[in-house]
Coordinates of C-alpha atoms in Angstrom, one line a residue:
M1 CA -41.0 5.8 7.5
R2 CA -39.7 2.8 9.0
F3 CA -41.8 0.7 7.1
L4 CA -40.6 2.6 3.5
V5 CA -37.0 1.4 5.1
R6 CA -37.5 -2.3 5.9
L7 CA -39.3 -2.4 2.4
F8 CA -36.6 -0.9 0.3
A9 CA -34.0 -3.1 2.5
V10 CA -36.2 -6.4 1.4
I11 CA -35.9 -4.9 -2.3
G12 CA -32.3 -4.6 -1.7
L13 CA -31.9 -8.3 -0.5
L14 CA -33.7 -9.6 -3.3
A15 CA -31.9 -8.0 -5.8
V16 CA -28.6 -9.3 -4.1
L17 CA -30.2 -12.8 -4.5
L18 CA -31.5 -12.3 -7.8
V19 CA -28.0 -11.0 -9.2
G20 CA -26.4 -13.9 -7.4
G21 CA -28.3 -16.4 -8.8
L22 CA -28.1 -15.8 -12.2
V23 CA -24.3 -15.4 -12.4
G24 CA -24.2 -18.3 -10.3
L25 CA -26.6 -19.9 -13.4
W26 CA -24.5 -18.6 -15.7
L27 CA -21.5 -20.1 -14.2
M28 CA -23.0 -23.6 -14.1
L29 CA -24.0 -23.1 -17.4
R30 CA -21.2 -21.9 -19.3
P31 CA -19.3 -24.3 -22.0
D32 CA -16.1 -25.6 -20.6
A33 CA -12.7 -23.7 -21.5
K34 CA -11.4 -24.7 -25.2
P35 CA -7.7 -25.9 -24.9
L36 CA -5.3 -22.8 -26.4
P37 CA -4.8 -23.3 -30.4
D38 CA -1.3 -23.1 -32.1
G39 CA 0.1 -20.3 -33.8
L40 CA -1.5 -17.9 -31.2
V41 CA -1.2 -13.9 -31.3
L42 CA -2.1 -12.0 -28.1
S43 CA -3.3 -8.5 -28.1
F44 CA -3.6 -6.1 -25.6
D45 CA -5.1 -2.6 -24.7
F46 CA -1.7 -1.4 -22.7
Q47 CA -3.7 2.1 -22.2
K48 CA -5.6 0.4 -19.9
S49 CA -5.0 1.8 -16.2
L50 CA -3.2 -1.0 -14.1
A51 CA -3.8 -1.6 -10.5
E52 CA -0.8 -3.2 -8.2
A53 CA -3.0 -5.0 -6.9
A54 CA -6.9 -6.4 -6.7
P55 CA -9.3 -4.7 -3.5
D56 CA -10.0 -7.3 -0.9
D57 CA -12.8 -5.4 0.6
P58 CA -15.7 -6.5 -1.1
I59 CA -17.5 -3.0 -1.7
A60 CA -13.9 -2.0 -3.3
G61 CA -14.1 -4.9 -5.3
L62 CA -17.7 -4.2 -6.7
L63 CA -16.5 -0.6 -7.3
S64 CA -13.7 -0.7 -9.4
G65 CA -14.7 -3.6 -11.3
K66 CA -12.6 -6.0 -12.8
Q67 CA -9.3 -3.5 -13.4
P68 CA -6.3 -5.9 -14.6
T69 CA -3.2 -5.8 -12.0
L70 CA 0.3 -5.1 -13.5
V71 CA 1.1 -8.6 -12.2
E72 CA -1.2 -10.0 -14.1
V73 CA -0.1 -8.4 -17.3
V74 CA 3.7 -9.1 -16.3
T75 CA 2.8 -12.8 -15.6
A76 CA 1.1 -13.5 -18.9
I77 CA 3.5 -11.8 -20.8
D78 CA 6.4 -14.0 -19.5
R79 CA 4.1 -17.1 -19.5
A80 CA 3.4 -16.6 -23.3
A81 CA 7.3 -15.7 -24.0
A82 CA 7.6 -19.5 -22.8
D83 CA 4.6 -20.6 -24.4
P84 CA 5.5 -22.0 -28.2
R85 CA 1.7 -21.8 -28.9
V86 CA 2.1 -17.8 -28.9
V87 CA 4.1 -16.5 -31.9
G88 CA 3.6 -12.9 -31.2
L89 CA 1.7 -9.6 -29.6
V90 CA 0.3 -6.4 -30.8
G91 CA -0.3 -4.0 -28.6
T92 CA -2.4 -0.7 -28.3
V93 CA -0.4 2.2 -27.2
G94 CA -0.4 6.0 -26.8
D95 CA -1.8 7.0 -23.7
S96 CA 0.2 6.5 -20.4
G97 CA -3.3 5.0 -18.8
G98 CA -2.0 7.3 -15.4
K99 CA 1.2 5.0 -15.1
G100 CA 4.1 5.9 -13.3
F101 CA 7.6 5.9 -14.9
A102 CA 8.5 2.7 -12.7
M103 CA 5.5 1.3 -14.1
T104 CA 6.2 1.9 -17.9
Q105 CA 9.8 0.3 -17.4
E106 CA 8.3 -2.9 -15.8
L107 CA 6.0 -3.2 -18.6
R108 CA 9.2 -2.3 -20.8
D109 CA 11.3 -5.2 -19.4
A110 CA 8.4 -7.5 -19.9
I111 CA 8.0 -7.0 -23.5
Q112 CA 11.7 -7.3 -24.0
R113 CA 12.0 -10.3 -22.3
F114 CA 8.9 -12.1 -24.7
R115 CA 10.9 -10.6 -27.9
A116 CA 13.8 -12.2 -26.5
A117 CA 12.5 -15.6 -26.7
G118 CA 12.2 -15.0 -30.5
K119 CA 8.2 -13.5 -30.7
F120 CA 7.4 -10.7 -33.1
T121 CA 5.8 -7.6 -31.2
I122 CA 4.0 -4.9 -33.1
A123 CA 2.8 -1.4 -31.5
H124 CA 0.2 0.7 -32.7
A125 CA -0.9 4.0 -31.5
E126 CA -3.3 6.4 -33.0
T127 CA -1.3 9.2 -31.7
F128 CA 1.0 9.8 -29.4
G129 CA -0.3 12.9 -27.6
E130 CA -2.7 14.9 -29.6
L131 CA -2.3 18.3 -27.6
G132 CA -1.0 16.3 -25.1
S133 CA 2.5 14.7 -23.5
G134 CA 3.1 11.4 -25.2
M135 CA 6.3 10.8 -23.4
Q136 CA 4.9 7.5 -21.3
G137 CA 3.2 6.0 -24.3
Y138 CA 5.9 6.4 -26.5
Y139 CA 8.4 4.9 -24.2
L140 CA 6.4 2.2 -23.7
A141 CA 6.2 1.6 -27.8
T142 CA 9.5 1.4 -28.2
A143 CA 9.8 -1.8 -26.5
F144 CA 8.0 -3.1 -29.3
E145 CA 10.1 -4.1 -32.5
Q146 CA 7.8 -2.2 -34.7
V147 CA 6.0 1.1 -33.7
W148 CA 3.1 2.1 -36.2
M149 CA 1.0 4.8 -35.9
Q150 CA -2.4 5.7 -37.4
P151 CA -2.0 8.7 -40.1
M152 CA -2.7 12.0 -38.8
G153 CA -1.3 10.9 -35.6
D154 CA 1.5 13.0 -33.9
V155 CA 4.6 12.2 -31.6
S156 CA 4.4 14.6 -28.7
T157 CA 7.6 13.8 -27.1
T158 CA 8.2 17.3 -26.0
G159 CA 9.9 16.4 -23.0
L160 CA 9.7 16.1 -19.1
R161 CA 8.2 18.8 -17.3
A162 CA 7.8 19.0 -13.0
E163 CA 5.0 21.6 -11.8
L164 CA 5.4 22.2 -8.2
P165 CA 1.9 23.7 -6.9
F166 CA 2.5 26.9 -4.6
L167 CA -0.8 27.8 -2.5
R168 CA 0.9 30.7 -0.3
G169 CA -0.5 33.5 -2.1
T170 CA -4.2 32.0 -2.2
L171 CA -3.8 31.3 1.8
D172 CA -2.5 35.0 2.2
K173 CA -5.6 36.1 0.5
L174 CA -7.6 34.2 2.7
N175 CA -5.9 35.0 5.9
V176 CA -4.7 31.2 6.5
V177 CA -1.4 30.8 8.4
P178 CA 0.6 27.7 7.5
Q179 CA 2.4 26.7 10.7
F180 CA 5.1 23.5 9.9
E181 CA 8.5 22.1 10.8
K182 CA 10.5 19.7 9.1
R183 CA 13.4 17.6 9.0
Y184 CA 15.2 18.8 6.6
E185 CA 16.2 21.1 3.8
Y186 CA 14.9 18.5 1.1
K187 CA 11.7 17.6 3.2
T188 CA 9.7 20.2 0.9
F189 CA 6.2 18.7 1.4
A190 CA 4.7 21.9 3.3
E191 CA 6.4 24.3 0.9
Q192 CA 3.0 24.1 -1.1
Y193 CA 1.7 25.9 1.5
T194 CA 4.7 27.9 3.2
N195 CA 6.1 29.3 0.2
S196 CA 5.6 30.7 -3.1
E197 CA 8.2 29.4 -5.0
P198 CA 10.8 26.6 -4.9
S199 CA 13.6 26.9 -2.0
P200 CA 17.2 26.1 -3.4
A201 CA 17.1 22.9 -2.0
N202 CA 13.5 21.9 -3.4
K203 CA 14.7 23.2 -6.9
E204 CA 17.9 21.3 -6.8
A205 CA 16.5 18.3 -6.0
T206 CA 13.4 18.3 -8.8
E207 CA 16.2 19.2 -11.3
S208 CA 18.4 16.5 -10.2
L209 CA 15.2 14.2 -9.9
I210 CA 13.8 15.1 -13.8
G211 CA 17.3 15.4 -15.2
D212 CA 17.6 11.5 -14.2
L213 CA 14.4 10.4 -15.5
F214 CA 14.7 12.2 -18.7
E215 CA 18.2 10.9 -19.3
Q216 CA 16.7 7.4 -18.7
W217 CA 14.1 7.9 -21.2
V218 CA 16.5 9.1 -24.0
A219 CA 18.9 6.4 -23.5
G220 CA 16.0 3.7 -23.2
V221 CA 14.6 5.3 -26.6
A222 CA 18.0 5.4 -28.2
A223 CA 19.0 1.7 -27.8
A224 CA 15.4 0.7 -28.6
R225 CA 15.2 2.6 -31.9
N226 CA 18.9 2.1 -32.5
L227 CA 19.5 5.8 -32.9
P228 CA 22.3 7.8 -32.0
V229 CA 21.7 9.9 -28.4
E230 CA 21.9 12.9 -29.9
A231 CA 19.2 12.4 -32.2
V232 CA 16.9 11.5 -29.8
R233 CA 17.4 14.5 -28.1
A234 CA 17.2 16.6 -31.1
A235 CA 13.4 15.1 -31.9
V236 CA 12.5 15.8 -28.6
D237 CA 13.3 19.5 -29.2
R238 CA 11.3 19.5 -32.3
A239 CA 8.5 17.7 -31.2
P240 CA 5.5 17.6 -31.5
L241 CA 5.9 15.6 -34.6
L242 CA 3.6 15.2 -37.5
D243 CA 2.8 11.7 -38.7
D244 CA 5.4 12.1 -41.9
E245 CA 8.2 13.4 -39.5
A246 CA 8.1 11.0 -36.8
V247 CA 8.7 8.6 -39.6
E248 CA 11.6 10.4 -41.0
A249 CA 13.2 10.8 -37.7
K250 CA 13.0 6.9 -37.4
L251 CA 10.4 7.2 -34.3
V252 CA 7.8 5.6 -36.1
D253 CA 8.1 2.8 -38.4
K254 CA 4.9 2.6 -40.6
L255 CA 1.9 4.7 -40.6
A256 CA -1.1 2.3 -40.6
Y257 CA -4.7 2.1 -39.0
A258 CA -5.0 -0.2 -36.0
D259 CA -7.2 -2.8 -38.3
E260 CA -4.1 -2.9 -40.5
A261 CA -1.6 -3.5 -37.6
L262 CA -4.1 -6.5 -36.5
D263 CA -4.0 -8.1 -40.2
A264 CA -0.1 -7.9 -40.2
A265 CA 0.0 -10.0 -37.0
K266 CA -2.2 -12.3 -38.4
A267 CA -0.5 -12.7 -41.1
K268 CA 3.0 -13.3 -39.2
G269 CA 1.1 -16.7 -37.9
A270 CA 0.9 -19.9 -39.2
K271 CA -2.7 -19.3 -40.5
G272 CA -2.4 -16.0 -42.1
N273 CA -5.9 -14.2 -41.7
D274 CA -7.2 -17.1 -40.0
T275 CA -4.7 -16.8 -37.3
P276 CA -6.7 -16.4 -33.9
V277 CA -6.2 -13.8 -31.7
L278 CA -6.6 -13.7 -28.1
D279 CA -6.5 -11.3 -25.7
L280 CA -3.4 -11.3 -23.2
L281 CA -5.4 -11.5 -20.1
E282 CA -7.7 -14.2 -21.1
Y283 CA -5.0 -16.4 -22.5
G284 CA -3.6 -15.6 -19.5
S285 CA -6.3 -16.7 -17.4
A286 CA -6.6 -19.6 -19.8
A287 CA -3.2 -20.6 -19.5
R288 CA -3.1 -20.6 -15.6
A289 CA -6.2 -23.2 -15.6
E290 CA -4.0 -25.8 -17.5
P291 CA -3.0 -28.7 -15.5
T292 CA 0.5 -28.5 -16.6
S293 CA 1.0 -24.9 -15.8
A294 CA 0.4 -25.7 -12.0
P295 CA 4.0 -25.5 -10.2
P296 CA 6.0 -28.5 -8.7
A297 CA 4.6 -29.7 -6.0
D298 CA 8.2 -28.8 -4.2
A299 CA 8.3 -25.2 -5.5
P300 CA 8.5 -22.9 -2.7
K301 CA 5.5 -21.2 -1.8
V302 CA 6.0 -17.1 -2.0
A303 CA 3.9 -14.7 -0.5
L304 CA 3.2 -11.6 -2.5
I305 CA 1.6 -8.6 -0.4
V306 CA 1.1 -5.3 -1.8
G307 CA 1.0 -1.9 0.2
S308 CA -0.4 0.4 -2.5
G309 CA -1.2 4.3 -1.8
P310 CA -1.3 6.9 1.3
I311 CA -0.1 5.2 4.6
M312 CA -3.0 5.7 7.0
R313 CA -3.7 3.7 10.6
G314 CA -6.3 1.2 10.0
E315 CA -7.9 -0.4 7.2
G316 CA -7.2 0.2 3.8
E317 CA -10.3 1.9 1.9
V318 CA -10.5 3.2 -1.7
D319 CA -11.4 6.4 -2.7
P320 CA -14.3 6.2 -4.5
L321 CA -13.5 10.0 -6.3
S322 CA -10.2 8.4 -7.7
G323 CA -10.7 4.8 -7.4
E324 CA -7.2 5.1 -5.6
S325 CA -6.5 2.9 -2.6
T326 CA -5.2 3.6 0.6
F327 CA -2.2 2.0 2.5
G328 CA -4.3 0.9 5.3
A329 CA -1.2 -0.2 7.8
E330 CA -3.7 -2.8 9.9
T331 CA -4.9 -4.4 6.4
V332 CA -1.1 -4.9 5.5
A333 CA -0.2 -6.1 9.0
E334 CA -2.8 -8.8 8.7
H335 CA -1.6 -9.8 5.3
F336 CA 2.0 -10.4 6.8
Q337 CA 0.2 -12.0 9.7
A338 CA -0.9 -14.4 7.8
A339 CA 1.9 -15.1 5.5
I340 CA 4.0 -15.8 8.8
D341 CA 1.5 -18.2 10.0
D342 CA 1.3 -20.2 7.0
K343 CA 4.2 -22.9 7.4
D344 CA 4.3 -23.0 3.6
V345 CA 5.2 -19.8 2.9
R346 CA 9.2 -19.8 2.5
A347 CA 9.4 -15.7 1.7
I348 CA 7.9 -12.7 1.1
L349 CA 7.8 -10.7 -1.6
F350 CA 6.4 -7.2 -0.7
R351 CA 5.3 -4.8 -3.4
V352 CA 5.5 -0.9 -2.5
D353 CA 4.1 1.7 -4.2
S354 CA 3.5 4.6 -1.6
P355 CA 4.3 8.6 -1.4
G356 CA 4.4 7.9 2.6
G357 CA 1.8 9.4 5.1
S358 CA 1.2 8.6 8.7
A359 CA 5.0 7.8 11.1
V360 CA 2.8 5.8 13.2
A361 CA 1.0 3.5 10.7
S362 CA 4.6 3.1 8.6
A363 CA 6.1 1.9 12.1
V364 CA 3.5 -0.7 12.5
V365 CA 4.3 -2.3 9.0
G366 CA 8.1 -2.1 9.6
R367 CA 7.6 -3.9 12.6
M368 CA 5.7 -6.5 10.5
V369 CA 8.9 -6.8 8.4
D370 CA 11.3 -7.3 11.3
R371 CA 8.8 -10.3 12.8
A372 CA 8.6 -11.9 9.3
R373 CA 12.5 -11.9 9.1
A374 CA 12.7 -13.3 12.7
A375 CA 10.2 -16.2 11.9
G376 CA 12.9 -17.1 9.0
K377 CA 10.7 -15.7 6.2
P378 CA 13.3 -13.4 4.3
V379 CA 11.5 -10.2 3.3
V380 CA 12.3 -8.9 -0.3
I381 CA 10.7 -5.1 -1.9
S382 CA 9.6 -4.6 -5.1
M383 CA 9.3 -1.0 -5.1
G384 CA 6.6 0.2 -8.0
P385 CA 6.6 3.8 -9.5
V386 CA 6.7 5.4 -6.0
A387 CA 8.3 4.4 -2.5
A388 CA 9.2 7.4 -1.0
S389 CA 9.1 8.8 2.7
G390 CA 6.6 6.5 4.8
G391 CA 7.0 4.1 1.3
Y392 CA 11.0 4.1 2.5
W393 CA 10.0 3.6 5.6
V394 CA 8.2 0.4 5.8
S395 CA 10.9 -0.7 3.1
M396 CA 14.2 0.0 5.3
K397 CA 14.8 -3.1 7.1
A398 CA 13.7 -5.8 4.5
D399 CA 16.3 -8.3 3.6
R400 CA 16.7 -7.0 0.0
I401 CA 15.6 -3.7 -2.2
V402 CA 14.6 -3.9 -5.4
A403 CA 13.3 -0.5 -7.6
Q404 CA 13.0 0.4 -10.9
P405 CA 15.7 3.3 -12.3
G406 CA 12.5 5.6 -12.5
T407 CA 11.2 4.6 -9.0
I408 CA 10.9 7.7 -6.8
T409 CA 12.1 6.8 -3.4
G410 CA 14.2 8.1 -0.2
S411 CA 12.8 11.6 0.8
I412 CA 13.8 10.2 4.7
G413 CA 12.3 13.1 6.4
V414 CA 10.1 14.5 8.5
V415 CA 7.3 17.7 8.2
G416 CA 4.1 18.1 10.4
G417 CA 2.0 21.3 11.4
K418 CA -1.0 22.6 10.7
M419 CA -3.2 25.5 9.3
V420 CA -4.0 28.4 11.4
T421 CA -7.5 29.6 9.8
K422 CA -8.4 32.4 12.8
G423 CA -7.6 35.0 10.4
L424 CA -10.3 33.4 7.6
T425 CA -12.8 33.2 10.7
D426 CA -12.8 36.3 12.0
W427 CA -12.9 37.9 8.4
A428 CA -16.3 35.5 8.2
G429 CA -17.5 36.6 11.5
L430 CA -17.2 33.3 12.9
N431 CA -16.1 33.4 16.8
F432 CA -14.9 30.5 18.8
V433 CA -14.8 30.0 22.3
A434 CA -12.3 28.1 23.9
I435 CA -12.8 26.0 27.2
E436 CA -10.0 24.1 28.1
R437 CA -7.6 22.1 30.7
G438 CA -4.0 21.5 29.8
K439 CA -1.3 24.0 28.8
N440 CA -1.2 22.2 25.4
A441 CA -4.8 21.4 25.1
G442 CA -5.3 23.5 21.7
M443 CA -1.8 22.8 19.9
W444 CA -3.9 21.1 17.5
S445 CA -6.5 23.2 17.0
S446 CA -6.6 25.6 13.6
N447 CA -8.1 28.9 15.8
N448 CA -4.9 29.8 17.3
G449 CA -0.7 29.3 16.0
F450 CA 1.5 27.3 17.9
S451 CA 2.5 28.8 21.3
P452 CA 6.4 28.5 22.3
S453 CA 5.7 25.2 24.3
Q454 CA 3.5 23.8 21.8
T455 CA 6.4 24.6 19.2
E456 CA 8.9 22.7 21.3
R457 CA 6.8 19.9 21.7
L458 CA 6.3 19.5 17.9
N459 CA 10.0 19.9 17.4
A460 CA 10.6 17.2 19.6
F461 CA 8.3 14.9 17.8
M462 CA 10.6 16.0 14.5
D463 CA 13.8 15.2 16.0
S464 CA 12.4 11.7 17.1
T465 CA 10.9 10.9 14.3
Y466 CA 13.3 11.8 12.2
D467 CA 16.2 10.0 14.5
A468 CA 14.0 6.8 14.3
F469 CA 14.1 6.9 10.5
T470 CA 17.7 7.3 10.0
R471 CA 19.2 4.9 12.4
G472 CA 16.5 2.4 11.2
V473 CA 17.8 3.3 7.5
A474 CA 21.6 2.8 9.1
D475 CA 20.5 -0.5 10.9
G476 CA 18.5 -1.8 7.6
R477 CA 20.8 -1.0 5.1
K478 CA 24.4 -1.3 7.1
L479 CA 25.4 2.0 6.4
P480 CA 27.3 4.2 9.2
V481 CA 24.7 6.8 10.6
E482 CA 26.6 9.8 9.7
K483 CA 26.1 9.0 5.9
V484 CA 22.6 8.2 6.5
R485 CA 22.0 11.7 7.6
E486 CA 24.0 12.9 4.7
I487 CA 22.0 11.6 1.8
A488 CA 18.6 12.2 4.1
K489 CA 17.3 15.4 5.0
G490 CA 13.8 14.5 3.2
R491 CA 15.6 14.3 -0.3
V492 CA 14.3 12.1 -2.9
Y493 CA 15.8 10.1 -5.4
T494 CA 15.4 7.8 -8.8
G495 CA 15.8 4.4 -8.3
R496 CA 19.0 4.5 -10.3
Q497 CA 20.3 7.0 -8.0
A498 CA 19.4 5.5 -4.8
K499 CA 21.2 2.1 -5.8
E500 CA 24.3 4.5 -6.1
I501 CA 24.0 5.7 -2.7
G502 CA 23.3 2.5 -1.3
L503 CA 19.4 2.8 -0.4
V504 CA 18.5 0.2 -3.2
D505 CA 20.2 -3.3 -3.8
A506 CA 19.3 -4.1 -7.5
L507 CA 17.4 -2.2 -10.1
G508 CA 14.7 -4.0 -11.9
G509 CA 11.2 -5.3 -11.6
Y510 CA 9.1 -8.4 -10.4
Q511 CA 11.6 -10.8 -12.0
T512 CA 14.3 -9.1 -10.4
A513 CA 13.0 -9.2 -7.0
L514 CA 12.0 -13.0 -7.3
A515 CA 15.5 -13.7 -8.3
Q516 CA 16.4 -12.1 -4.9
V517 CA 13.9 -14.0 -3.2
R518 CA 15.6 -17.6 -4.7
E519 CA 19.0 -16.7 -3.5
L520 CA 18.1 -15.7 -0.4
I521 CA 16.1 -18.6 0.3
G522 CA 18.9 -21.1 -1.6
V523 CA 16.9 -22.4 -4.3
A524 CA 18.6 -22.2 -8.3
A525 CA 18.1 -19.0 -10.2
D526 CA 16.1 -20.9 -12.8
A527 CA 13.9 -22.7 -10.1
K528 CA 10.2 -22.4 -10.5
V529 CA 8.2 -20.3 -7.3
N530 CA 4.6 -20.7 -6.2
L531 CA 4.1 -16.8 -5.9
V532 CA 0.9 -16.4 -3.9
P533 CA -1.3 -13.0 -3.2
F534 CA -1.8 -12.4 0.4
P535 CA -5.0 -12.3 0.1
Q536 CA -6.3 -14.0 -2.9
P537 CA -8.0 -12.0 -5.3
K538 CA -11.6 -12.2 -5.3
G539 CA -13.9 -12.2 -8.1
P540 CA -17.3 -10.4 -8.1
I541 CA -19.1 -13.5 -7.3
E542 CA -17.0 -13.8 -3.9
N543 CA -17.8 -10.4 -3.3
L544 CA -21.5 -10.6 -3.4
M545 CA -21.4 -13.4 -1.2
D546 CA -19.3 -11.7 1.1
L547 CA -21.6 -8.9 1.1
M548 CA -24.7 -11.5 1.4
S549 CA -22.9 -13.6 4.3
G550 CA -23.5 -10.6 6.6
D551 CA -27.0 -11.6 7.4
T552 CA -28.4 -7.7 7.7
R553 CA -30.3 -5.5 5.7
A554 CA -27.7 -3.1 5.3
E555 CA -25.1 -5.2 3.7
A556 CA -27.8 -6.2 1.1
G557 CA -27.9 -2.4 0.8
R558 CA -24.4 -1.5 0.2
A559 CA -24.4 -4.5 -2.3
V560 CA -26.8 -2.8 -4.4
S561 CA -25.6 0.6 -4.0
A562 CA -22.5 -0.4 -4.9
L563 CA -23.5 -2.0 -8.2
V564 CA -25.2 1.1 -9.1
A565 CA -22.1 3.3 -8.1
A566 CA -20.0 1.3 -10.2
D567 CA -21.9 2.2 -13.4
L568 CA -22.1 5.6 -12.2
L569 CA -18.4 6.3 -11.2
A570 CA -17.1 5.0 -14.4
E571 CA -18.7 7.7 -16.3
I572 CA -17.8 10.3 -14.0
R573 CA -14.4 8.8 -12.6
P574 CA -12.2 10.3 -15.4
V575 CA -13.6 14.2 -14.9
I576 CA -13.3 14.3 -11.1
A577 CA -10.5 11.9 -10.5
P578 CA -7.3 15.0 -11.0
L579 CA -9.5 17.1 -8.4
A580 CA -9.5 14.3 -5.7
P581 CA -5.7 15.5 -4.2
Y582 CA -7.2 18.6 -3.5
I583 CA -10.7 17.5 -2.2
R584 CA -9.4 14.8 0.0
A585 CA -9.4 15.7 3.3
R586 CA -6.1 14.3 5.8
S587 CA -5.3 14.4 9.1
M588 CA -2.0 15.8 11.0
D589 CA -0.8 12.1 11.2
E590 CA -1.3 11.2 7.8
T591 CA 0.9 13.9 6.6
V592 CA 4.4 13.2 8.7
L593 CA 5.9 11.3 6.2
L594 CA 4.8 12.1 2.7
M595 CA 7.4 13.0 0.1
P596 CA 6.6 16.4 -1.8
P597 CA 4.1 16.9 -4.2
L598 CA 5.2 16.2 -8.1
L599 CA 3.6 16.2 -11.3
V600 CA 5.2 14.9 -14.0
E601 CA 4.6 15.2 -17.7

């Protein structure tokens, strides 16, 4: 058996070396990049799922493949807007690609800046929905000058809907008793386990959230399509709209196929049908490699650090089921320390996309924000689709907080507890005999409920954490603690609502956040900055080299396994990803600062 293990380890190592050698040979023999032509038209499939950052773990990098990041796409669009060689952009739209409301707004802003530079834009969709919601896909499409759709497509802009899951009935059937404490009434994360329907506070907050997001959608579509708000509302209430109905309602400009949209885009270029068309990210890579694209030597260096996913203690990980990353506090803290130690870094742009998680882990990252500021390096938060609960904790002490109008934020509160499964195990005939020392030794056991002394300790933890959270917000946001406690209570807000009550400084995305950075470091509003990801993203070759540098057979085996798994997961991930939240286990310390579950369609 030992011989077989060694044999397979050697085979794995040879396979990795062979793959690395072949890729290295290809890199040496490939032709040099050609200069970009004039009259260039760009194309991009905006239906692709976008990551907030490239994974820095080699295995995660191989598993995720080359998934584009939001900042790559936005940067490429902005670069193209200022490039006289680029005349237009044709985008494939329709499906949301799992983007949150705020990410869609970030892309819309970038496309509108591109249009403002005098470039043409055409969006083409096969359909907006087809037996599903087309709200996000159509919302993005309206940022383009023209919206084209394939004949037989439909515009399924049927509205926004929040579905709140409640499992109490199921738990009752299983004889499982949920025991949770919270601070306060709007911190409704545990209601999915403790209730059969939403509490009045839960319903009030969700109504407000969905109502504001819907108003943003209607106003954005109406302005982009030059339609009265009432006409857009009427179209939503009529939807799904058939292809001719969508044209009649002025939601779609033309019915045509994808090849016809591409031909029309080419015709707008100087060379007609011979106009060169290049993928947006390929353009971005080629333009970035040009000597003239390098920032000036005196451009301020700004570190870009991304914290994405549920906040956990330890290192960040990638869930192979969903492809989603975790916000590892240790990993993010290391990135902060590297930026603090880099004498050339003038400021830190911290991108936060997280529904929350561990209070302890959130405090670790919050401490690094304090240390960066103490080192004379301002920290500006750019909130992604979600920056709530623990995601707000890590943001609250920053110099400035920027969010999109549709960012989900706030949820300043705490919840904790456990599931008591004794009824289920008794029914199944499973008996546990406890031998313990210490009055509260069984506090976190699922085989018994909280005793009075344990309940007192849990509530002391709730009060302490909530007090630290609200006082931290008051200190960071320069607000009276009484006002913070009034607007906190675990309530979730949109970015637009959060700005109105002082939890956010400005509305926008990366460009707005960088404007805040420039102001804080005292440079001109149009000064170029050198935005550098911390850590620098690695390509497939670097990931393979990192794995091989471990000098162990196990690392070689992991590399081969990762390459095989990447192909397999690419096929099955779309099927199993929706199940991941239900089958991924989380410990107690990862759920105390989480926003309530919310599925918005």
